């Protein structure tokens, strides 16, 4: 089933009834949730965690008395992002005497790669006060879909997504990889695939606007106005991996750029970014996602590069919509760092200015200043900014920022900026 014609849930809608909402304390025999526990993560490590909820385990025998091991517990690992939250059995929990004292201060999240805290700027909670953060976390505290299956891939989901009612509390959501319709039963998906037009074509809807025959990469531009069902489905699915992003049900104002790997069996989606057709705030990208089974292969940086290439074609500079997620921040910081260093090295014998950098890369001046500061590439002498031009140091910072990512080949782009058709109103 696709989102079309279904009850469209609001972003961060109230949880469906089937999700347990009461406190664990009223569950007979269950573990008390007022102390921290040690919970064993999938990698075997024991970490400090909070019990958020419990439910009777699938193999509980109703004739038996309810004890702590009759339940499964939904835990949040204290020093980890919410995407690691999960249901665990009693055997993966150890009790501690460390009471939970609710913190009223805004929380800072650890970075993805280590436990150092992020700075306030470009934080994933930017623009959210403590109350809205609490409300958001309460309304989205459970993942109601545990896994998705997508073509040949299957992966765990990370966050709550307000799929239409009827699509919650399921182990694995089955998705048609070409049209993104979703199903609970394999037989339904198979029936759909027999008549799915996009399955027959073997590619997403929209216009192909990039093809790299060497790397076998292709990108499609999909207009939210022309293909609303595909774009809504993409938003629902993307929300499973994005925490602090509102879902836009009105997809009309957006273009979606879907990146695919192609082979003899078709064009297989690896990720996408969305972009407002007309952004009054200068955003050149709204949401970006690489599906988990394709992450850390350079596609994120490819998508970021493409968003800047499109800005340059439009004759603009741009910046991604805030807030950035923790992974979004890492990826942007890494891409900005490497693009700035490329610019500095290329122009080392000429004039170096932020305006010049913006013109060449499309990076907005505030993002450039922020990156230079984060990477200690700038110092001030009598209020005069001085940019580091020590080539050895630049090389070191460049390599520490990770791999360069997959390149966007400019001559493979076939794209003209969006022009609103006459008579079509801006929403
Ligand atoms: N831990 C540490 N560093 C990371 C991680 C991670 N898990 N993921 C990315 N990075 C950093 C690294 O520096 C990495 O380079 P490296 O692999 O050479 O070390 C760099 O970011 C980018 O790596 P890519 O392979 O190019 O990026 P990827 O394809 O993995 O996609 C993305 C990055 C899109 C952010 C992905 O993690 C994702 O989809 N996350 C879930 C959705 C999300 O958070 N989107 C951003 C929201 S903000 C916004 O939409 C404006
Ligand atoms: Zn389909």
Tab-separated table of C-alpha atoms and ligand atoms in Angstrom:
chain	number	residue	atom	x	y	z
A	1	UNK	CA	0.000	0.000	0.000
A	2	UNK	CA	1.188	3.501	-0.646
A	3	UNK	CA	0.558	6.587	1.422
A	4	UNK	CA	-1.949	7.819	-1.125
A	5	UNK	CA	-5.548	7.445	-0.039
A	6	UNK	CA	-4.581	6.315	3.434
A	7	UNK	CA	-5.160	8.241	6.625
A	8	UNK	CA	-2.322	10.692	6.457
A	9	UNK	CA	-0.827	10.960	9.919
A	10	UNK	CA	0.451	14.333	11.032
A	11	UNK	CA	4.152	14.740	11.602
A	12	UNK	CA	4.926	13.414	15.068
A	13	UNK	CA	1.352	12.212	15.427
A	14	UNK	CA	0.132	10.687	18.665
A	15	UNK	CA	1.313	7.123	18.932
A	16	UNK	CA	-1.067	4.483	17.665
A	17	UNK	CA	-3.018	2.539	20.304
A	18	UNK	CA	-1.084	-0.659	19.936
A	19	UNK	CA	2.072	1.000	21.240
A	20	UNK	CA	2.444	0.662	25.005
A	21	UNK	CA	2.154	4.068	26.586
A	22	UNK	CA	1.910	3.464	30.301
A	23	UNK	CA	4.821	3.488	32.693
A	24	UNK	CA	6.590	0.189	33.372
A	25	UNK	CA	5.752	0.558	37.051
A	26	UNK	CA	2.206	-0.657	36.560
A	27	UNK	CA	3.336	-3.860	34.867
A	28	UNK	CA	3.125	-6.680	37.368
A	29	UNK	CA	6.510	-8.231	38.091
A	30	UNK	CA	8.396	-6.023	35.609
A	31	UNK	CA	11.730	-4.381	36.422
A	32	UNK	CA	11.552	-1.006	38.105
A	33	UNK	CA	12.491	1.819	35.732
A	34	UNK	CA	13.548	4.401	38.301
A	35	UNK	CA	17.210	3.307	38.317
A	36	UNK	CA	19.640	3.085	35.460
A	37	UNK	CA	20.427	-0.396	34.230
A	38	UNK	CA	23.354	-1.835	32.337
A	39	UNK	CA	22.135	-3.101	29.003
A	40	UNK	CA	24.033	-5.222	26.534
A	41	UNK	CA	24.269	-3.670	23.088
A	42	UNK	CA	24.236	-5.714	19.878
A	43	UNK	CA	28.039	-5.512	19.777
A	44	UNK	CA	28.199	-7.239	23.192
A	45	UNK	CA	29.217	-4.128	25.166
A	46	UNK	CA	27.390	-3.339	28.406
A	47	UNK	CA	26.324	0.302	28.619
A	48	UNK	CA	24.400	2.525	31.013
A	49	UNK	CA	20.764	2.719	29.896
A	50	UNK	CA	17.268	3.754	30.895
A	51	UNK	CA	14.238	1.516	30.602
A	52	UNK	CA	11.642	3.478	28.684
A	53	UNK	CA	8.913	0.856	28.401
A	54	UNK	CA	8.189	-2.826	28.674
A	55	UNK	CA	5.909	-5.355	27.003
A	56	UNK	CA	5.198	-9.028	27.544
A	57	UNK	CA	7.642	-11.112	25.548
A	58	UNK	CA	6.355	-13.203	22.647
A	59	UNK	CA	7.064	-16.504	24.389
A	60	UNK	CA	5.329	-15.532	27.655
A	61	UNK	CA	2.918	-18.241	28.749
A	62	UNK	CA	-0.257	-16.591	30.146
A	63	UNK	CA	-0.652	-19.465	32.626
A	64	UNK	CA	2.593	-18.430	34.325
A	65	UNK	CA	2.953	-15.738	36.987
A	66	UNK	CA	4.387	-12.516	35.548
A	67	UNK	CA	8.001	-11.984	36.601
A	68	UNK	CA	10.749	-9.665	35.321
A	69	UNK	CA	11.825	-12.167	32.661
A	70	UNK	CA	8.274	-12.352	31.269
A	71	UNK	CA	8.905	-8.962	29.665
A	72	UNK	CA	10.994	-7.297	26.989
A	73	UNK	CA	12.290	-3.826	27.768
A	74	UNK	CA	12.695	-0.818	25.483
A	75	UNK	CA	15.964	0.870	26.450
A	76	UNK	CA	17.743	4.088	25.626
A	77	UNK	CA	21.544	3.921	25.944
A	78	UNK	CA	22.550	6.979	27.909
A	79	UNK	CA	25.593	7.992	25.849
A	80	UNK	CA	24.267	7.088	22.435
A	81	UNK	CA	21.985	8.572	19.838
A	82	UNK	CA	18.321	7.497	19.979
A	83	UNK	CA	18.769	5.396	16.852
A	84	UNK	CA	20.394	2.779	19.107
A	85	UNK	CA	17.227	2.454	21.281
A	86	UNK	CA	15.864	-1.087	21.151
A	87	UNK	CA	13.839	-3.864	22.751
A	88	UNK	CA	15.971	-6.262	24.779
A	89	UNK	CA	15.208	-9.372	26.796
A	90	UNK	CA	15.797	-9.583	30.565
A	91	UNK	CA	19.028	-11.511	29.959
A	92	UNK	CA	20.550	-8.394	28.395
A	93	UNK	CA	19.943	-6.241	31.486
A	94	UNK	CA	21.769	-5.861	34.787
A	95	UNK	CA	20.401	-3.783	37.648
A	96	UNK	CA	22.277	-0.866	39.209
A	97	UNK	CA	21.556	1.324	42.204
A	98	UNK	CA	22.107	4.505	40.254
A	99	UNK	CA	18.827	6.460	40.351
A	100	UNK	CA	17.599	8.370	37.316
A	101	UNK	CA	17.284	12.066	38.077
A	102	UNK	CA	15.603	13.780	35.175
A	103	UNK	CA	17.760	16.535	33.808
A	104	UNK	CA	15.972	19.788	33.123
A	105	UNK	CA	18.885	21.226	31.158
A	106	UNK	CA	18.931	20.870	27.371
A	107	UNK	CA	20.668	17.647	26.471
A	108	UNK	CA	23.763	17.486	24.355
A	109	UNK	CA	24.204	14.413	22.246
A	110	UNK	CA	27.413	12.513	21.684
A	111	UNK	CA	28.983	12.532	18.238
A	112	UNK	CA	28.537	9.440	16.103
A	113	UNK	CA	32.155	8.389	16.165
A	114	UNK	CA	33.005	9.098	19.772
A	115	UNK	CA	31.489	10.455	22.931
A	116	UNK	CA	32.747	14.028	22.763
A	117	UNK	CA	29.924	16.498	22.865
A	118	UNK	CA	28.853	18.605	19.931
A	119	UNK	CA	29.061	22.357	20.096
A	120	UNK	CA	25.901	24.434	20.154
A	121	UNK	CA	26.260	25.550	16.548
A	122	UNK	CA	24.885	23.177	13.965
A	123	UNK	CA	23.567	21.066	16.796
A	124	UNK	CA	20.796	18.603	15.942
A	125	UNK	CA	18.466	20.391	18.386
A	126	UNK	CA	19.050	23.834	16.937
A	127	UNK	CA	15.798	25.792	17.003
A	128	UNK	CA	14.202	23.489	19.612
A	129	UNK	CA	13.666	24.589	23.189
A	130	UNK	CA	13.696	22.085	26.057
A	131	UNK	CA	9.914	21.744	26.076
A	132	UNK	CA	9.633	21.014	22.362
A	133	UNK	CA	12.504	18.553	22.653
A	134	UNK	CA	10.695	16.694	25.473
A	135	UNK	CA	7.424	16.698	23.507
A	136	UNK	CA	9.201	15.464	20.399
A	137	UNK	CA	10.961	12.662	22.295
A	138	UNK	CA	7.715	11.618	23.999
A	139	UNK	CA	5.755	11.426	20.765
A	140	UNK	CA	8.453	9.593	18.904
A	141	UNK	CA	9.916	7.404	21.613
A	142	UNK	CA	9.304	4.048	19.933
A	143	UNK	CA	10.279	2.715	16.620
A	144	UNK	CA	7.067	1.062	15.550
A	145	UNK	CA	8.642	-0.580	12.514
A	146	UNK	CA	11.723	-2.570	13.416
A	147	UNK	CA	13.129	-3.360	9.992
A	148	UNK	CA	12.613	-2.597	6.334
A	149	UNK	CA	13.259	-4.834	3.374
A	150	UNK	CA	14.168	-3.123	0.185
A	151	UNK	CA	15.135	-5.023	-2.947
A	152	UNK	CA	17.953	-7.302	-1.853
A	153	UNK	CA	18.595	-5.401	1.401
A	154	UNK	CA	17.114	-5.597	4.874
A	155	UNK	CA	18.074	-3.228	7.691
A	156	UNK	CA	17.053	-2.069	11.166
A	157	UNK	CA	15.222	1.243	11.356
A	158	UNK	CA	16.476	4.077	13.566
A	159	UNK	CA	13.525	6.268	14.563
A	160	UNK	CA	9.778	6.562	14.726
A	161	UNK	CA	8.034	7.493	11.499
A	162	UNK	CA	4.336	8.384	11.360
A	163	UNK	CA	3.316	5.820	8.752
A	164	UNK	CA	-0.448	5.527	8.218
A	165	UNK	CA	-2.307	3.539	10.866
A	166	UNK	CA	-2.144	-0.171	10.111
A	167	UNK	CA	1.595	0.057	9.442
A	168	UNK	CA	2.790	0.185	13.031
A	169	UNK	CA	4.084	-2.497	15.372
A	170	UNK	CA	5.433	-4.656	12.624
A	171	UNK	CA	8.740	-6.455	12.453
A	172	UNK	CA	9.583	-5.798	8.849
A	173	UNK	CA	8.000	-3.458	6.329
A	174	UNK	CA	8.399	-4.645	2.754
A	175	UNK	CA	9.035	-1.914	0.200
A	176	UNK	CA	8.841	-1.984	-3.577
A	177	UNK	CA	12.261	-0.617	-4.456
A	178	UNK	CA	11.094	1.124	-7.633
A	179	UNK	CA	7.829	2.850	-6.640
A	180	UNK	CA	8.361	2.773	-2.818
A	181	UNK	CA	4.899	1.359	-2.029
A	182	UNK	CA	4.978	-0.539	1.250
A	183	UNK	CA	3.444	-3.816	2.398
A	184	UNK	CA	3.235	-6.032	5.426
A	185	UNK	CA	2.972	-9.403	3.663
A	186	UNK	CA	5.286	-10.819	1.034
A	187	UNK	CA	2.342	-12.060	-1.038
A	188	UNK	CA	0.957	-8.483	-1.226
A	189	UNK	CA	4.302	-7.153	-2.422
A	190	UNK	CA	4.627	-9.908	-5.001
A	191	UNK	CA	1.109	-9.232	-6.287
A	192	UNK	CA	1.931	-5.534	-6.518
A	193	UNK	CA	5.164	-6.179	-8.387
A	194	UNK	CA	3.308	-8.046	-11.121
A	195	UNK	CA	1.451	-4.884	-12.059
A	196	UNK	CA	3.857	-2.135	-10.943
A	197	UNK	CA	4.705	0.080	-13.905
A	198	UNK	CA	7.943	1.336	-12.344
A	199	UNK	CA	9.042	-2.260	-11.621
A	200	UNK	CA	8.602	-2.963	-15.324
A	201	UNK	CA	10.604	0.129	-16.224
A	202	UNK	CA	13.143	-0.658	-13.492
A	203	UNK	CA	13.759	2.918	-12.390
A	204	UNK	CA	12.246	5.697	-10.253
A	205	UNK	CA	9.800	8.165	-11.808
A	206	UNK	CA	10.965	11.595	-12.974
A	207	UNK	CA	13.730	12.749	-15.290
A	208	UNK	CA	17.209	11.326	-15.376
A	209	UNK	CA	19.502	14.316	-14.825
A	210	UNK	CA	22.872	12.621	-14.223
A	211	UNK	CA	24.553	9.544	-15.599
A	212	UNK	CA	28.096	8.395	-14.926
A	213	UNK	CA	28.595	5.351	-17.136
A	214	UNK	CA	31.991	4.569	-15.612
A	215	UNK	CA	30.704	4.255	-12.039
A	216	UNK	CA	27.223	3.188	-13.187
A	217	UNK	CA	25.538	5.921	-11.181
A	218	UNK	CA	22.434	7.725	-12.258
A	219	UNK	CA	20.271	10.389	-10.657
A	220	UNK	CA	16.611	11.236	-11.188
A	221	UNK	CA	14.853	14.507	-10.487
A	222	UNK	CA	11.318	13.947	-9.232
A	223	UNK	CA	8.867	16.795	-8.883
A	224	UNK	CA	6.647	16.523	-5.776
A	225	UNK	CA	3.799	18.018	-7.777
A	226	UNK	CA	3.987	15.448	-10.564
A	227	UNK	CA	4.722	12.363	-8.471
A	228	UNK	CA	3.224	13.044	-5.026
A	229	UNK	CA	2.747	9.395	-4.007
A	230	UNK	CA	6.348	8.427	-4.701
A	231	UNK	CA	7.612	11.512	-2.851
A	232	UNK	CA	5.322	10.984	0.154
A	233	UNK	CA	6.436	7.375	0.419
A	234	UNK	CA	10.050	8.484	0.242
A	235	UNK	CA	9.428	10.941	3.119
A	236	UNK	CA	7.819	8.247	5.281
A	237	UNK	CA	10.710	5.888	4.659
A	238	UNK	CA	13.357	8.592	5.147
A	239	UNK	CA	11.841	9.585	8.492
A	240	UNK	CA	12.766	6.102	9.763
A	241	UNK	CA	16.381	7.340	9.633
A	242	UNK	CA	15.945	11.032	10.467
A	243	UNK	CA	15.123	12.161	13.985
A	244	UNK	CA	14.711	15.918	14.085
A	245	UNK	CA	13.111	16.540	10.752
A	246	UNK	CA	9.479	17.334	10.277
A	247	UNK	CA	7.796	15.346	7.617
A	248	UNK	CA	6.445	17.430	4.855
A	249	UNK	CA	3.160	15.982	3.740
A	250	UNK	CA	2.822	18.644	1.190
A	251	UNK	CA	5.535	17.462	-1.142
A	252	UNK	CA	4.500	19.825	-3.946
A	253	UNK	CA	7.042	22.569	-3.046
A	254	UNK	CA	9.965	20.131	-3.284
A	255	UNK	CA	12.147	18.453	-5.857
A	256	UNK	CA	13.604	15.077	-4.927
A	257	UNK	CA	16.963	13.998	-6.337
A	258	UNK	CA	17.219	10.233	-6.147
A	259	UNK	CA	20.612	8.621	-6.631
A	260	UNK	CA	20.697	5.101	-8.060
A	261	UNK	CA	23.277	2.453	-8.858
A	262	UNK	CA	22.333	0.746	-12.104
A	263	UNK	CA	22.939	-2.709	-13.472
A	264	UNK	CA	21.136	-5.189	-15.719
A	265	UNK	CA	18.286	-5.501	-13.161
A	266	UNK	CA	17.488	-1.790	-13.024
A	267	UNK	CA	18.279	1.483	-11.267
A	268	UNK	CA	18.498	0.785	-7.534
A	269	UNK	CA	18.041	3.671	-5.101
A	270	UNK	CA	20.954	4.317	-2.726
A	271	UNK	CA	19.936	7.702	-1.322
A	272	UNK	CA	18.408	11.060	-2.088
A	273	UNK	CA	18.150	14.682	-1.163
A	274	UNK	CA	15.192	17.003	-1.366
A	275	UNK	CA	15.308	20.670	-2.248
A	276	UNK	CA	12.706	23.389	-2.146
A	277	UNK	CA	11.777	24.638	-5.582
A	278	UNK	CA	11.973	28.174	-4.249
A	279	UNK	CA	13.650	28.680	-0.879
A	280	UNK	CA	13.160	32.045	0.782
A	281	UNK	CA	15.843	31.136	3.341
A	282	UNK	CA	18.508	30.135	0.872
A	283	UNK	CA	18.388	26.399	1.694
A	284	UNK	CA	19.902	24.385	-1.145
A	285	UNK	CA	19.007	21.047	0.463
A	286	UNK	CA	16.198	20.095	2.853
A	287	UNK	CA	16.734	16.434	3.739
A	288	UNK	CA	19.533	14.089	2.791
A	289	UNK	CA	19.653	10.345	3.271
A	290	UNK	CA	21.884	7.478	2.285
A	291	UNK	CA	20.151	4.193	3.047
A	292	UNK	CA	22.009	2.450	5.889
A	293	UNK	CA	23.135	-0.447	3.684
A	294	UNK	CA	24.982	2.036	1.432
A	295	UNK	CA	26.445	4.376	4.052
A	296	UNK	CA	30.170	5.187	4.406
A	297	UNK	CA	30.819	4.559	0.702
A	298	UNK	CA	31.005	8.232	-0.271
A	299	UNK	CA	27.403	8.642	-1.466
A	300	UNK	CA	26.577	11.238	1.226
A	301	UNK	CA	29.374	13.471	-0.007
A	302	UNK	CA	28.275	12.869	-3.582
A	303	UNK	CA	24.768	14.075	-2.704
A	304	UNK	CA	26.159	17.131	-0.886
A	305	UNK	CA	28.432	17.944	-3.860
A	306	UNK	CA	25.474	17.607	-6.214
A	307	UNK	CA	23.391	20.017	-4.118
A	308	UNK	CA	26.170	22.617	-4.460
A	309	UNK	CA	26.611	21.941	-8.168
A	310	UNK	CA	22.897	22.621	-8.643
A	311	UNK	CA	23.240	25.878	-6.685
A	312	UNK	CA	26.136	26.914	-8.910
A	313	UNK	CA	24.051	26.159	-12.020
A	314	UNK	CA	21.291	28.337	-10.513
A	315	UNK	CA	23.901	31.056	-9.936
A	316	UNK	CA	23.375	30.968	-6.168
A	317	UNK	CA	25.192	29.918	-3.036
A	318	UNK	CA	23.404	27.743	-0.545
A	319	UNK	CA	23.280	26.035	2.807
A	320	UNK	CA	21.472	22.946	4.106
A	321	UNK	CA	18.274	23.364	6.069
A	322	UNK	CA	18.778	23.284	9.846
A	323	UNK	CA	18.823	21.467	12.174
A	324	UNK	CA	21.483	19.067	10.961
A	325	UNK	CA	21.475	15.589	12.482
A	326	UNK	CA	24.670	14.349	14.164
A	327	UNK	CA	25.577	12.401	11.013
A	328	UNK	CA	24.542	15.304	8.799
A	329	UNK	CA	26.826	17.592	10.767
A	330	UNK	CA	29.780	15.176	10.492
A	331	UNK	CA	29.249	14.732	6.771
A	332	UNK	CA	28.873	18.451	6.046
A	333	UNK	CA	31.821	19.396	8.233
A	334	UNK	CA	33.928	16.827	6.440
A	335	UNK	CA	32.773	17.949	2.966
A	336	UNK	CA	33.150	21.666	3.750
A	337	UNK	CA	36.639	21.081	5.179
A	338	UNK	CA	37.818	19.207	2.120
A	339	UNK	CA	36.240	21.675	-0.335
A	340	UNK	CA	37.797	24.643	1.474
A	341	UNK	CA	41.220	22.986	1.531
A	342	UNK	CA	40.923	22.159	-2.185
A	343	UNK	CA	40.177	25.844	-2.818
A	344	UNK	CA	43.075	27.047	-0.634
A	345	UNK	CA	45.552	24.737	-2.343
A	346	UNK	CA	44.310	25.569	-5.830
A	347	UNK	CA	44.580	29.305	-5.190
A	348	UNK	CA	47.664	29.298	-2.975
A	349	UNK	CA	49.577	31.587	-5.328
A	350	UNK	CA	46.672	33.951	-5.946
A	351	UNK	CA	44.168	35.880	-3.895
A	352	UNK	CA	42.228	33.979	-1.252
A	353	UNK	CA	38.902	35.388	-0.124
A	354	UNK	CA	35.718	33.957	1.348
A	355	UNK	CA	33.792	35.609	-1.499
A	356	UNK	CA	36.080	33.799	-3.959
A	357	UNK	CA	35.508	30.518	-2.147
A	358	UNK	CA	31.729	31.011	-2.219
A	359	UNK	CA	31.821	31.805	-5.916
A	360	UNK	CA	33.860	28.711	-6.721
A	361	UNK	CA	32.172	26.187	-4.425
A	362	UNK	CA	28.701	27.592	-3.663
A	363	UNK	CA	29.441	27.289	0.098
A	364	UNK	CA	27.777	30.069	2.078
A	365	UNK	CA	30.200	32.431	3.878
A	366	UNK	CA	28.862	31.598	7.382
A	367	UNK	CA	29.437	27.870	6.788
A	368	UNK	CA	32.950	28.603	5.535
A	369	UNK	CA	33.828	30.708	8.611
A	370	UNK	CA	32.348	28.083	10.925
A	371	UNK	CA	34.363	25.290	9.286
A	372	UNK	CA	37.607	27.289	9.378
A	373	UNK	CA	37.063	27.866	13.094
A	374	UNK	CA	36.125	24.254	13.852
A	375	UNK	CA	39.297	23.060	12.132
A	376	UNK	CA	41.537	25.794	13.621
A	377	UNK	CA	42.420	27.019	10.146
A	378	UNK	CA	41.926	30.654	11.045
A	379	UNK	CA	43.407	33.021	13.589
A	380	UNK	CA	42.998	36.721	14.188
A	381	UNK	CA	45.805	39.275	14.299
A	382	UNK	CA	44.601	42.697	15.428
A	383	UNK	CA	41.068	41.600	14.428
A	384	UNK	CA	42.369	40.697	10.985
A	385	UNK	CA	41.535	37.081	10.015
A	386	UNK	CA	44.480	35.022	8.815
A	387	UNK	CA	43.830	31.720	7.058
A	388	UNK	CA	46.317	28.878	7.539
A	389	UNK	CA	48.300	28.199	4.369
A	390	UNK	CA	50.696	25.618	5.767
A	391	UNK	CA	50.367	22.921	3.096
A	392	UNK	CA	51.489	20.067	5.354
A	393	UNK	CA	48.937	21.053	7.992
A	394	UNK	CA	46.226	21.413	5.340
A	395	UNK	CA	47.034	17.905	4.064
A	396	UNK	CA	46.769	16.548	7.594
A	397	UNK	CA	43.388	18.195	8.249
A	398	UNK	CA	42.159	17.019	4.839
A	399	UNK	CA	43.028	13.392	5.508
A	400	UNK	CA	41.569	13.511	9.018
A	401	UNK	CA	38.279	14.684	7.502
A	402	UNK	CA	37.836	11.255	5.917
A	403	UNK	CA	37.786	10.071	2.346
A	404	UNK	CA	36.932	12.550	-0.414
A	405	UNK	CA	33.624	10.898	-1.345
A	406	UNK	CA	32.419	9.950	-4.801
A	407	UNK	CA	32.982	12.779	-7.275
A	408	UNK	CA	30.217	14.535	-9.173
A	409	UNK	CA	31.296	14.800	-12.803
A	410	UNK	CA	30.020	18.136	-14.058
A	411	UNK	CA	29.750	17.004	-17.669
A	412	UNK	CA	27.408	14.172	-16.623
A	413	UNK	CA	24.821	16.647	-15.246
A	414	UNK	CA	21.913	17.464	-17.551
A	415	UNK	CA	19.777	19.806	-15.533
A	416	UNK	CA	18.002	23.106	-15.845
A	417	UNK	CA	16.816	25.008	-12.775
A	418	UNK	CA	13.174	24.739	-11.838
A	419	UNK	CA	10.812	27.295	-13.337
A	420	UNK	CA	7.261	27.377	-11.999
A	421	UNK	CA	4.825	26.785	-14.870
A	422	UNK	CA	2.598	29.739	-15.668
A	423	UNK	CA	-0.654	29.636	-13.725
A	424	UNK	CA	0.691	27.227	-11.053
A	425	UNK	CA	0.610	28.954	-7.671
A	426	UNK	CA	3.340	28.681	-5.076
A	427	UNK	CA	1.852	26.966	-1.994
B	1	LIG	N1	30.378	8.049	12.178
B	1	LIG	C1	31.362	8.961	12.019
B	1	LIG	N2	31.510	9.747	10.928
B	1	LIG	C2	30.593	9.610	9.963
B	1	LIG	C3	29.529	8.661	10.045
B	1	LIG	C4	29.455	7.859	11.215
B	1	LIG	N3	28.494	6.934	11.362
B	1	LIG	N4	28.792	8.737	8.899
B	1	LIG	C5	29.371	9.695	8.147
B	1	LIG	N5	30.454	10.212	8.789
B	1	LIG	C6	31.353	11.279	8.317
B	1	LIG	C7	32.697	10.689	7.913
B	1	LIG	O1	33.662	11.725	7.943
B	1	LIG	C8	32.429	10.258	6.487
B	1	LIG	O2	33.575	10.120	5.727
B	1	LIG	P1	34.437	8.741	5.818
B	1	LIG	O3	33.481	7.595	5.679
B	1	LIG	O4	35.433	8.829	4.706
B	1	LIG	O5	35.091	8.777	7.186
B	1	LIG	C9	31.595	11.439	5.995
B	1	LIG	O6	30.818	11.840	7.117
B	1	LIG	C10	30.653	11.189	4.834
B	1	LIG	O7	30.595	9.863	4.465
B	1	LIG	P2	29.769	9.400	3.193
B	1	LIG	O8	30.050	7.949	2.951
B	1	LIG	O9	29.972	10.324	2.058
B	1	LIG	O10	28.281	9.620	3.736
B	1	LIG	P3	27.095	8.581	3.853
B	1	LIG	O11	26.763	8.018	2.508
B	1	LIG	O12	27.372	7.610	4.919
B	1	LIG	O13	25.888	9.559	4.219
B	1	LIG	C11	24.483	10.770	5.683
B	1	LIG	C12	25.935	10.542	5.227
B	1	LIG	C13	23.633	11.158	4.474
B	1	LIG	C14	24.424	11.904	6.699
B	1	LIG	C15	23.986	9.410	6.291
B	1	LIG	O14	24.689	9.171	7.483
B	1	LIG	C16	22.511	9.372	6.596
B	1	LIG	O15	21.700	9.185	5.695
B	1	LIG	N6	22.131	9.517	7.878
B	1	LIG	C17	20.737	9.415	8.290
B	1	LIG	C18	19.939	10.620	7.833
B	1	LIG	C19	20.596	11.923	8.280
B	1	LIG	O16	20.994	12.077	9.434
B	1	LIG	N7	20.679	12.898	7.340
B	1	LIG	C20	21.220	14.225	7.603
B	1	LIG	C21	20.151	15.071	8.220
B	1	LIG	S1	20.521	16.769	8.162
B	1	LIG	C22	19.728	17.341	6.779
B	1	LIG	O17	18.951	16.619	6.200
B	1	LIG	C23	19.967	18.727	6.287
B	2	LIG	ZN1	6.134	-0.851	-7.213
